Coordinates of C-alpha atoms and ligand atoms in Angstrom, one line a residue:
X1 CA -33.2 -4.0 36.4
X2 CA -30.4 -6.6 36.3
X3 CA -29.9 -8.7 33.8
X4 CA -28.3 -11.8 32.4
X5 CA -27.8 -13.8 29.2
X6 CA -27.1 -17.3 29.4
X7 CA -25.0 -18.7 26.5
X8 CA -25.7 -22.3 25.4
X9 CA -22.7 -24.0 23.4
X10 CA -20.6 -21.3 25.0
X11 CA -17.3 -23.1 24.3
X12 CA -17.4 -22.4 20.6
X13 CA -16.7 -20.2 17.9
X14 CA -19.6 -18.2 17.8
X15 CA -19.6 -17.3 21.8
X16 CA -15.5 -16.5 21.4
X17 CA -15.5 -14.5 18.0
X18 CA -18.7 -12.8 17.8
X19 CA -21.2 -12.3 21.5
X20 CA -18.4 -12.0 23.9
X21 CA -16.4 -9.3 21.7
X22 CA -19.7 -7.4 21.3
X23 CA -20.8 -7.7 24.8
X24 CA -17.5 -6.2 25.9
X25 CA -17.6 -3.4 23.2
X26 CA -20.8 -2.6 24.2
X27 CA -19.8 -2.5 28.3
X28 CA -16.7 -0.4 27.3
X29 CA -19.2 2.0 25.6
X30 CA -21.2 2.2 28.7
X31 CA -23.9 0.9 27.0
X32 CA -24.8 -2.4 28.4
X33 CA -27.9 -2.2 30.8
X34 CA -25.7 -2.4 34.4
X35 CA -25.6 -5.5 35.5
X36 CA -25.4 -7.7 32.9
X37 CA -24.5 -10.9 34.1
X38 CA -22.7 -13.7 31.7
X39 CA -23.4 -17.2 32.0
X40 CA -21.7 -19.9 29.6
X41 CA -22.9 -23.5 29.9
X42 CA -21.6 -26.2 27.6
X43 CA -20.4 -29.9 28.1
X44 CA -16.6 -28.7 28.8
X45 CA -15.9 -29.0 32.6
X46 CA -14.2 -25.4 33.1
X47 CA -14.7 -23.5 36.2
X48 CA -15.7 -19.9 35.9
X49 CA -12.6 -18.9 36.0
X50 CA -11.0 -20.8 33.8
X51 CA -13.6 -19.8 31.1
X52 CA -12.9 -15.9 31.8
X53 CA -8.9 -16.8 30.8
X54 CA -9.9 -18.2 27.6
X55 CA -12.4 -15.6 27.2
X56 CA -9.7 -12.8 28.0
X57 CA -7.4 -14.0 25.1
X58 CA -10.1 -14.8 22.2
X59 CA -11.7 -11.2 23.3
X60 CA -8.2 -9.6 22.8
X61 CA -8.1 -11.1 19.3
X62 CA -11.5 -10.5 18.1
X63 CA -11.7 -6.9 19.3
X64 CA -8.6 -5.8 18.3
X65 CA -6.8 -2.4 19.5
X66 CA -9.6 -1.9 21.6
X67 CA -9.1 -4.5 24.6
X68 CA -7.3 -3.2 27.6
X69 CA -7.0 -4.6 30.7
X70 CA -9.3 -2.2 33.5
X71 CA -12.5 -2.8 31.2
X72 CA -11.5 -6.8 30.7
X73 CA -11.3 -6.9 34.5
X74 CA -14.7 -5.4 35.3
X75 CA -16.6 -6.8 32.6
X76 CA -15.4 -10.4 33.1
X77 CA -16.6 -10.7 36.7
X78 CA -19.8 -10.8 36.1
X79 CA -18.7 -13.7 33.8
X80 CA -19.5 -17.2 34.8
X81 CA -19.7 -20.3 34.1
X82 CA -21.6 -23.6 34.7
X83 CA -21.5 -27.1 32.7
X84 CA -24.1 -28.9 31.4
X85 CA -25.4 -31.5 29.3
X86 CA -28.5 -30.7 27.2
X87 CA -29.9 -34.0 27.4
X88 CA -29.6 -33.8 31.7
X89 CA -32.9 -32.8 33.5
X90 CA -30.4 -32.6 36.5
X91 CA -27.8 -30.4 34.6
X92 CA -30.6 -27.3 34.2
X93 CA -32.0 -27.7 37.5
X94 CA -28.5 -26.9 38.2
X95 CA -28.6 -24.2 36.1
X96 CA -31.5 -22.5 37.3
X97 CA -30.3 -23.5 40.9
X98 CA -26.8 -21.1 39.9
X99 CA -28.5 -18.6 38.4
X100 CA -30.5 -18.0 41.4
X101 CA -27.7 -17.7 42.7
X102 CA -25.9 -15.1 40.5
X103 CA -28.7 -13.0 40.2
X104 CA -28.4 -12.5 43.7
X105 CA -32.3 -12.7 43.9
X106 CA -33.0 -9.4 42.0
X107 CA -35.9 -9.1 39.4
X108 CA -34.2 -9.9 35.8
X109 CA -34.4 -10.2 32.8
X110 CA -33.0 -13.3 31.3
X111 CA -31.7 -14.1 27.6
X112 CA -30.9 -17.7 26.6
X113 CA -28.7 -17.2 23.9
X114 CA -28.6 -21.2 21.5
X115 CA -25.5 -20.8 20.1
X116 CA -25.5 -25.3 19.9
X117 CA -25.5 -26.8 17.1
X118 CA -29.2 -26.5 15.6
X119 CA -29.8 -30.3 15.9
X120 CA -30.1 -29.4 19.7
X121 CA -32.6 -26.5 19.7
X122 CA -35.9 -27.7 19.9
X123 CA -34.6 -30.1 23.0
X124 CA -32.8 -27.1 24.8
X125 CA -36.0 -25.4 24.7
X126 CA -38.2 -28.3 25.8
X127 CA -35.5 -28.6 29.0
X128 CA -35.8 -24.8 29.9
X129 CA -39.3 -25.4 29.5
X130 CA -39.6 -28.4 31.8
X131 CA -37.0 -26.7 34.4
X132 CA -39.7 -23.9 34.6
X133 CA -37.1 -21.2 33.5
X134 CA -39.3 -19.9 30.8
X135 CA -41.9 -18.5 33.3
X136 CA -41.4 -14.5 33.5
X137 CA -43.1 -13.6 36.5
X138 CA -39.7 -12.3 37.9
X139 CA -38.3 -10.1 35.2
X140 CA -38.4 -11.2 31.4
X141 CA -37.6 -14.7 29.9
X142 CA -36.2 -14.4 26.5
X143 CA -34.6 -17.1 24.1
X144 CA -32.4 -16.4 21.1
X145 CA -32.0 -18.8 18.2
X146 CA -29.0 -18.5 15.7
X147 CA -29.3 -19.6 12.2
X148 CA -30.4 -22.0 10.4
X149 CA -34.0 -22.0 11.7
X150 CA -35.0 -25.5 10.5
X151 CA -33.8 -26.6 7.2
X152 CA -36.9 -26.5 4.8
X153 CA -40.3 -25.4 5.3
X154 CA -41.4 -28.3 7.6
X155 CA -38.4 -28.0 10.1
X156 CA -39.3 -24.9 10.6
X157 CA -42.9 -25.2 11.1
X158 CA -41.6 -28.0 13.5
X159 CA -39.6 -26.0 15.2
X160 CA -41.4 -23.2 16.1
X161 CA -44.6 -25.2 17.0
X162 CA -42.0 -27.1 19.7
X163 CA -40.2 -23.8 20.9
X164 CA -44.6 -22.4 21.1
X165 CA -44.6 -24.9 23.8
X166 CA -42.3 -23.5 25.9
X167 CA -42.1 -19.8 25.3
X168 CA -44.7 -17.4 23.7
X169 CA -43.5 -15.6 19.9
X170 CA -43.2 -12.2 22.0
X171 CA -40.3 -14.2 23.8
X172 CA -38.4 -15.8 20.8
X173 CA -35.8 -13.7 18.9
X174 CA -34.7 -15.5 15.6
X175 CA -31.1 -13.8 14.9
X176 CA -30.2 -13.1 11.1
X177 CA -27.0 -10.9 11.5
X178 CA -27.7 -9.0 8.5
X179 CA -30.6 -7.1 10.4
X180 CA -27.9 -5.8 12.6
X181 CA -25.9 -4.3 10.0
X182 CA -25.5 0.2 9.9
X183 CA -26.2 -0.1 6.3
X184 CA -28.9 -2.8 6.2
X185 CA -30.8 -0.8 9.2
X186 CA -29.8 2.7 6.7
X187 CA -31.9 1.0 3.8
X188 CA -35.2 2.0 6.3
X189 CA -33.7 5.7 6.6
X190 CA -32.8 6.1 3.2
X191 CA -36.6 4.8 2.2
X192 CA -38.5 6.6 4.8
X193 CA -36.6 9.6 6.0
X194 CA -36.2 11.1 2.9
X195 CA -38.9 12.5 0.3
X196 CA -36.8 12.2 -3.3
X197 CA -36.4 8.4 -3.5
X198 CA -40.2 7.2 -2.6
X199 CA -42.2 8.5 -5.5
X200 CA -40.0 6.7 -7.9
X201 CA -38.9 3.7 -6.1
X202 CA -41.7 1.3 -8.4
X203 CA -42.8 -0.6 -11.0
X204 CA -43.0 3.0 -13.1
X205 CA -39.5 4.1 -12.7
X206 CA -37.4 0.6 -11.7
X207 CA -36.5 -1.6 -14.5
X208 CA -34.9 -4.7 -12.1
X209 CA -33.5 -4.8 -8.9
X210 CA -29.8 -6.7 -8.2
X211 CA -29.1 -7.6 -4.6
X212 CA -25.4 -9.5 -4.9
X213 CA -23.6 -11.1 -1.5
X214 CA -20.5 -12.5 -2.8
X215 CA -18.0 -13.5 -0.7
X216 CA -14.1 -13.9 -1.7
X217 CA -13.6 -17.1 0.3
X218 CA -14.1 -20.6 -0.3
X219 CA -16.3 -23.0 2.2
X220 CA -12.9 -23.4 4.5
X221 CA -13.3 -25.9 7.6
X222 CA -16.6 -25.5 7.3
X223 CA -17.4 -28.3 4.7
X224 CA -19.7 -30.6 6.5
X225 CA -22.2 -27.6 7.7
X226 CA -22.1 -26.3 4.0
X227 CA -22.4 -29.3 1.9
X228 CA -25.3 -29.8 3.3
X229 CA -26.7 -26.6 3.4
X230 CA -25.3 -25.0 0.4
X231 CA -26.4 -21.4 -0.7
X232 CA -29.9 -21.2 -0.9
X233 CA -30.1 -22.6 2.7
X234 CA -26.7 -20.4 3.9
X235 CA -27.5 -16.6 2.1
X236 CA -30.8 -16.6 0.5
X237 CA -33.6 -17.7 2.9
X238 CA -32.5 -15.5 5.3
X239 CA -30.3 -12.7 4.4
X240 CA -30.7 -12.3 0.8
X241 CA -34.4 -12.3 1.5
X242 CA -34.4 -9.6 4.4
X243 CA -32.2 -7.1 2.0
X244 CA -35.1 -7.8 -0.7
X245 CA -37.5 -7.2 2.4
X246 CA -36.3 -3.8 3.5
X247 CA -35.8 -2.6 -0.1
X248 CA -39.5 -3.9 -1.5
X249 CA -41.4 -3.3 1.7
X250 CA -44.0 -0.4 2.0
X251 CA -43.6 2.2 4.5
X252 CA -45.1 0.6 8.3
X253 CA -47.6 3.1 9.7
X254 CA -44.8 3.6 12.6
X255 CA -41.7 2.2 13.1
X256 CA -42.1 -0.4 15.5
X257 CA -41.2 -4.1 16.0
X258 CA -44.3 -5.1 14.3
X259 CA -45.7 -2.6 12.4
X260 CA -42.1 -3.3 10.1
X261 CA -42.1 -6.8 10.3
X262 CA -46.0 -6.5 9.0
X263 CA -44.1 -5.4 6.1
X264 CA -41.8 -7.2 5.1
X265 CA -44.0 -9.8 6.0
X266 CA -46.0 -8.9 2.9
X267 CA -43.3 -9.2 0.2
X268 CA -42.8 -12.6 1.0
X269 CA -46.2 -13.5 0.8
X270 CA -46.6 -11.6 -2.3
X271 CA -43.3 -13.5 -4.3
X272 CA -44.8 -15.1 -7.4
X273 CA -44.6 -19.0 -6.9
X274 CA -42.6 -21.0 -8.8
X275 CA -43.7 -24.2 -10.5
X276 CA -41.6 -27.6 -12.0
X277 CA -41.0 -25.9 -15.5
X278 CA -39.7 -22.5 -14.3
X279 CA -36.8 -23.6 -12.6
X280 CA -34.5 -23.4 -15.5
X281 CA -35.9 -20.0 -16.8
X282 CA -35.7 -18.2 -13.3
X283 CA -32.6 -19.7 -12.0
X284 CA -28.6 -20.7 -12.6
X285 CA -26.6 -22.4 -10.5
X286 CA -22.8 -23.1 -9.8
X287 CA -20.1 -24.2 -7.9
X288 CA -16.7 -23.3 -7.9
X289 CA -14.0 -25.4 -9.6
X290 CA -12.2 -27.0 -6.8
X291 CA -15.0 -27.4 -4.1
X292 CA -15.3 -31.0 -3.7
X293 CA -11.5 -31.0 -2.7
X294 CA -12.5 -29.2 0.1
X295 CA -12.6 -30.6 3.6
X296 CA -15.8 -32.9 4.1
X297 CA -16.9 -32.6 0.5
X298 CA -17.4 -35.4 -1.2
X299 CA -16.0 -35.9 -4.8
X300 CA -19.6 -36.0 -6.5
X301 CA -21.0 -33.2 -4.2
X302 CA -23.7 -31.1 -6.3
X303 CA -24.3 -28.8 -3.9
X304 CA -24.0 -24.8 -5.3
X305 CA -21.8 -22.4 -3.9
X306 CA -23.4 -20.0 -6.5
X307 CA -26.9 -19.0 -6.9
X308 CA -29.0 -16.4 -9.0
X309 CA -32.9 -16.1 -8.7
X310 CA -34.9 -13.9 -10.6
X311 CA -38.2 -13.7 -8.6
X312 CA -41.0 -11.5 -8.9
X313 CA -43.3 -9.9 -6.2
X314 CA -46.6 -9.6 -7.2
X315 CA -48.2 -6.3 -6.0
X316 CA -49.0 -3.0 -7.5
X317 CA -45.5 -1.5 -6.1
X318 CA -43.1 -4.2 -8.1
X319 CA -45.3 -5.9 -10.5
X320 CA -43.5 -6.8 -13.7
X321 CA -40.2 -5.8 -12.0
X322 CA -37.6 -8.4 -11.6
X323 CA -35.4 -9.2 -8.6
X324 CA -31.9 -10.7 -9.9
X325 CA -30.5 -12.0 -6.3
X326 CA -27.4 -13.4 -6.0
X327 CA -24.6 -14.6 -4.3
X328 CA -21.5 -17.0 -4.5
X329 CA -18.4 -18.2 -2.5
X330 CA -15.0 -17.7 -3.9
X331 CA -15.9 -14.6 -5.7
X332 CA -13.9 -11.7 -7.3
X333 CA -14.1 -9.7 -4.1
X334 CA -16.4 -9.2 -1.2
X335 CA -19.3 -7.4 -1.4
X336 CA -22.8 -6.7 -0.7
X337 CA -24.9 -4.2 -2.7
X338 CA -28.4 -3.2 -3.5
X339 CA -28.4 -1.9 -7.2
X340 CA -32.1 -0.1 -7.9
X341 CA -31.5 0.0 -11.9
X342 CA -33.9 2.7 -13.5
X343 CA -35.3 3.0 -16.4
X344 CA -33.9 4.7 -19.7
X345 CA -35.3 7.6 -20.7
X346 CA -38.6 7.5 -22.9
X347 CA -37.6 9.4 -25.4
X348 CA -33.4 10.0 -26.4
X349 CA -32.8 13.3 -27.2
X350 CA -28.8 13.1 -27.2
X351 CA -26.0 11.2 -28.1
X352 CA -24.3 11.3 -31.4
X353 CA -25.8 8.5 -32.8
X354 CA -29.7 7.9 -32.6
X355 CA -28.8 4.5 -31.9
X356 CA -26.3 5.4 -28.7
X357 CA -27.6 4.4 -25.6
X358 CA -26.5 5.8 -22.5
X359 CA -26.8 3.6 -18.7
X360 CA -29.8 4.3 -17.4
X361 CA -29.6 5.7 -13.7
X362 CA -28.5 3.6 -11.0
X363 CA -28.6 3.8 -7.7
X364 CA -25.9 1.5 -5.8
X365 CA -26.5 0.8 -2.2
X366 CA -23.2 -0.2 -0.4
X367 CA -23.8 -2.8 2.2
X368 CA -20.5 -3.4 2.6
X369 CA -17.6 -3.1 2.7
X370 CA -17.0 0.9 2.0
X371 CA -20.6 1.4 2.9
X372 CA -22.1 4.2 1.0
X373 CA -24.6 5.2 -1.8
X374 CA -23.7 5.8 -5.1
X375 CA -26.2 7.9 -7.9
X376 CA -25.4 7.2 -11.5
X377 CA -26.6 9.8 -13.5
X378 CA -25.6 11.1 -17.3
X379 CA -23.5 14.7 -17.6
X380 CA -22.6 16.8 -20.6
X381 CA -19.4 15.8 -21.2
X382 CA -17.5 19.3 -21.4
X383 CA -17.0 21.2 -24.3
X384 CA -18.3 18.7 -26.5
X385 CA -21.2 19.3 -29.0
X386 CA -23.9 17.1 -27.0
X387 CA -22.0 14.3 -25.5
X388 CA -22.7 12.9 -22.7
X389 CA -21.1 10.8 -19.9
X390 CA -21.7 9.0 -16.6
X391 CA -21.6 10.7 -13.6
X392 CA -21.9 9.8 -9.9
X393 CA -22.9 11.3 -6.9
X394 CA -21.5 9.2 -3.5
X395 CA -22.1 9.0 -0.1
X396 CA -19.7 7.3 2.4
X397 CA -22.0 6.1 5.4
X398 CA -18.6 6.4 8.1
X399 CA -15.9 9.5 6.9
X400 CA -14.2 8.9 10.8
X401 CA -12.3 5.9 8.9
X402 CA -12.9 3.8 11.9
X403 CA -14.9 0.5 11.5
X404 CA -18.6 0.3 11.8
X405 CA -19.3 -1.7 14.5
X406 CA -20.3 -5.6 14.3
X407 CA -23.7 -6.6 13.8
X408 CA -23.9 -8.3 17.0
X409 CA -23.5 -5.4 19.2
X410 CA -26.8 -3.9 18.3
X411 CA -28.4 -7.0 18.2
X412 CA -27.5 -8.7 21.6
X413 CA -28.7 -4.6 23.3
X414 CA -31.5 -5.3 21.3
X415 CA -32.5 -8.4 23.0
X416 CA -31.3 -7.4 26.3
X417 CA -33.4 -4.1 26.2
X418 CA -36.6 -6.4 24.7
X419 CA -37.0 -5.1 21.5
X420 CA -37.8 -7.4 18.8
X421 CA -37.9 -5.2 16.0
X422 CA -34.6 -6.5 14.2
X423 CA -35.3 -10.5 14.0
X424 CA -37.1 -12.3 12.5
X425 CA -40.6 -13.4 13.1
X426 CA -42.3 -16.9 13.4
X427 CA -44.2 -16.3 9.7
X428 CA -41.4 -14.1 8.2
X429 CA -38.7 -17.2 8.3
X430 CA -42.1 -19.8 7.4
X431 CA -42.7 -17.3 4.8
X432 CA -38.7 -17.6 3.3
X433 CA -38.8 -21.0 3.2
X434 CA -42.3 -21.4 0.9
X435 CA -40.1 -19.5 -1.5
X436 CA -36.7 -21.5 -1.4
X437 CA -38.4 -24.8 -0.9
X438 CA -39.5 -25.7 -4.2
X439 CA -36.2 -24.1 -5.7
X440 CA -34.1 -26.7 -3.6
X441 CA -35.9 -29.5 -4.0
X442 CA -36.4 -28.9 -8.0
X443 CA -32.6 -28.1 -8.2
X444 CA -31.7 -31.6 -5.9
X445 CA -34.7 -33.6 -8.6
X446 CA -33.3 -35.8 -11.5
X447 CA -34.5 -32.8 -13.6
X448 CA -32.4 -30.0 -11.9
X449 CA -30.6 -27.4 -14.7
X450 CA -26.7 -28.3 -14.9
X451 CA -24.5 -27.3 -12.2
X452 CA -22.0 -24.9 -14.1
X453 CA -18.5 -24.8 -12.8
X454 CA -17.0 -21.1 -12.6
X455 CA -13.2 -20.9 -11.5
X456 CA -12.4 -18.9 -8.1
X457 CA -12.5 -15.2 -8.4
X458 CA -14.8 -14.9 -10.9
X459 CA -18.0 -13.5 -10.5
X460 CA -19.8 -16.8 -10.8
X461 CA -20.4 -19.4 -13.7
X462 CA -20.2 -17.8 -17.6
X463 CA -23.4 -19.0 -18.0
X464 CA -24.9 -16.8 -15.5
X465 CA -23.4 -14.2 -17.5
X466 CA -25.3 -14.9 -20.6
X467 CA -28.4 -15.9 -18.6
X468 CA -28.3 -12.3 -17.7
X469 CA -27.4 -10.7 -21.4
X470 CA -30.3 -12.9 -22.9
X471 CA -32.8 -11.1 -20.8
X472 CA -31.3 -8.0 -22.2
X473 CA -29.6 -6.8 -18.9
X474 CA -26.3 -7.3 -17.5
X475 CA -24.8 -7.8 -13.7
X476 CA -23.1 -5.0 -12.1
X477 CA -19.9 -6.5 -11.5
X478 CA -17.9 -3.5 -9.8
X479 CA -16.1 -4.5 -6.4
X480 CA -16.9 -1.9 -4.0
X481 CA -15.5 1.8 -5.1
X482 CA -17.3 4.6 -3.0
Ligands
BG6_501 C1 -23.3 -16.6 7.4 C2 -23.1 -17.7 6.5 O1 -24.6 -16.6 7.9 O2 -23.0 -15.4 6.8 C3 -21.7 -17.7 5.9 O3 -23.3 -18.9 7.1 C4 -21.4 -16.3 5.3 O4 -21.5 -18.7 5.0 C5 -21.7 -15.2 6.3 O5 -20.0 -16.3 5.0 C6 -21.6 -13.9 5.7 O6 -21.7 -12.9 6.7 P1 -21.0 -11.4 6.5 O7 -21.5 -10.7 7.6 O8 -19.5 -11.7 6.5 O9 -21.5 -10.9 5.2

């Protein structure tokens, strides 16, 4: 079976740093179904050429040591180009006139990859539609939407009722990058392919759950995107929620495509609401000192570029069981983690004071970087009457020292080989949003709780500190050590 993924907005940044690097890694690995044809379309005139030159030097500076010149030659000539205008009927009956073409009239399966700006999704679709180049009755017709899918619940909804129109859900791949993660995918494995952690991952054994995504850099050139956005939109309706997903959801009956996204499906619809007069008890929000100096910020922006939620999910696995999520730009360090915090011990039997109270275990999932598992326990210190001190137990997810590969690769193989299983479905993203929408809009209402400033390398605003203390818990602010 041949096949070929069309890339829309293919001059920029995404197509350059992230699918074409991962397509090539992928072909060097002999892993890429054989042939997989390239096709970039964008308004830029280049001729095919011309885009494969570009495309040779971005590649070799995205990938690193690992470009050399044999592969580059055979991948890139099945690389190709065409222009076109997303607005232009004529433009994609040129398109689907070249990829005839291309494709040499074998049976394949096709990928249109929107890598556009979002504004332009829904019409893209409606012009593949119209073109006809949705029908599979040659080989398979998929489409592949980056993030953000709409921009509140009703976009969304919007959205996928347009792109219904055109292709069916079995055809539409919604990307969220995290999903293609080693570690993120490990969460399932660690869960489900091992007996020790399941009869105490609950309400009986779990105090809270942290899921943290800071990043160490600020909002960059990227200023007009994110001041809109901000971080509920940019980390929490999608990945923050698919890490709290994976690590709430109950075990699928087998693991395929739907059976999981059943699921995860499920926590979502079971997160506890949140009405007007929560929204200062279950939430802080910050933004670092400095932002609205940034590049297409404006001087009064209020937009966060720090966030922590506590929400709960109501079911008889998590019930009572908070889940602190956060995440922030211009952080200490970079890091993702999961931290499963246990319970203390009913009853203290140690310790040299009755009053001494030792950490409770902890179980830190490393998402990355240094991705691993680390087990907090308690130890006798040695030679002591009864002390005790904290012990771990780690697990480094790579020891060959070498990078893990980029998300992408597994997710554009993914598409390419039709398997859904790792994006995100039509309810699943409708489902997100009916839990950040009223958070947004509460936190944009004359009402919203203060906006706390928090200086660069911290690990958010003070007050999120104390927010946490008062609940008688405190973050787990450790950069990554496994
Ligand atoms: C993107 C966000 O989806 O994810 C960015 O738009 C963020 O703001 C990025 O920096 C984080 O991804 P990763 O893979 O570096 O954790």
């Amino acid at each position: 079976m041949s096949h070929t993924m069309v890339i829309f907005g293919a001059s920029g940044d995404l197509t350059s740093r992230k699918l074409i690097p991962a397509l090539y890694r992928q072909f060097q690995r002999g892993r890429l179904p054989n042939p997989t044809r390239i096709v970039g379309s964008a308004r830029s005139p280049f001729t095919s050429e011309q885009w494969r030159t570009q495309l040779a030097e971005s590649t070799a500076k995205y990938v690193k040591g690992e470009f050399d010149n044999a592969s580059w030659t055979a991948f890139s000539q099945n690389i190709f180009y065409q222009p076109l205008d997303i607005g232009s009927d004529e433009d994609f009956r040129k398109l689907g006139a070249f990829l005839t073409e291309v494709e040499q009239s074998q049976t394949t399966d096709r990928v249109y990859y929107l890598s556009t700006m979002p504004q332009l999704y829904a019409a893209a679709i409606a012009q593949l539609g119209k073109a006809g180049l949705n029908v599979d009755t040659d080989g398979n017709r998929r489409v592949v939407i980056e993030k953000p899918f709409g921009t509140d619940s009703a976009t969304a909804k919007q959205l996928n009722e347009s792109i219904h129109q055109s292709f069916r859900e079995d055809q539409i791949y919604r990307i969220d990058h995290y999903l293609g993660k080693e570690t993120v995918q490990n969460m399932l494995v660690l869960r489900f392919g091992n007996t020790i952690f399941e009869p105490i991952w609950n309400r009986n054994y779990i105090d809270h759950v942290q899921i943290t995504v800071a990043e160490e850099v600020k909002v960059g050139r990227r200023g007009d995107y994110y001041d809109k956005a901000g971080i509920l939109r940019d980390m929490f309706q999608n990945h923050i929620l698919q890490l709290m997903m994976l690590t709430a959801m109950e075990a699928p009956v087998r693991f395929t495509g739907e059976m999981v996204r059943n699921e995860k499906v499920k926590v979502l619809q079971a997160v506890r609401p949140y009405k007007g007069s929560d929204f200062a008890e279950f939430g802080v929000r910050g933004q670092y000192t400095g932002y609205s100096d940034e590049q297409g910020i404006p001087d009064e922006s209020q937009t966060e570029t720090f966030a922590a939620l506590k929400l709960y999910i109501d079911n008889w696995r998590w019930k009572g069981v908070p889940f602190y999520l956060r995440s922030g730009k211009a952080m200490s360090c970079r890091t993702t983690q999961i931290v499963i915090q246990f319970r203390e011990p009913p009853h203290m039997l140690f310790g040299e004071h009755k009053s001494y109270r030792p950490e409770a275990n902890r179980l830190v999932v490393q998402i990355q970087p240094a991705e691993g598992i680390q087990l907090d326990f308690q130890s006798k210190v040695p030679d002591s009457d009864m002390k005790m001190r904290l012990s771990n137990l780690d697990f480094r997810f790579d020891t060959s020292g070498k990078e893990l590969p980029d998300a992408y690769q597994r997710l554009l193989l993914d598409v390419l080989n039709g398997d859904p299983g790792l994006f995100a479905r039509s309810d699943e993203v409708e489902q997100a949003w009916r839990i950040i929408d009223p958070i947004m809009s509460a936190w944009k209402s004359p009402a919203a709780p203060t906006l706390f400033n928090y200086e660069p390398g911290m690990w958010g605003p003070e007050e999120g500190v104390e927010w946490m203390t008062a609940q008688g818990r405190s973050w787990f602010d450790v950069c990554p050590v496994i």
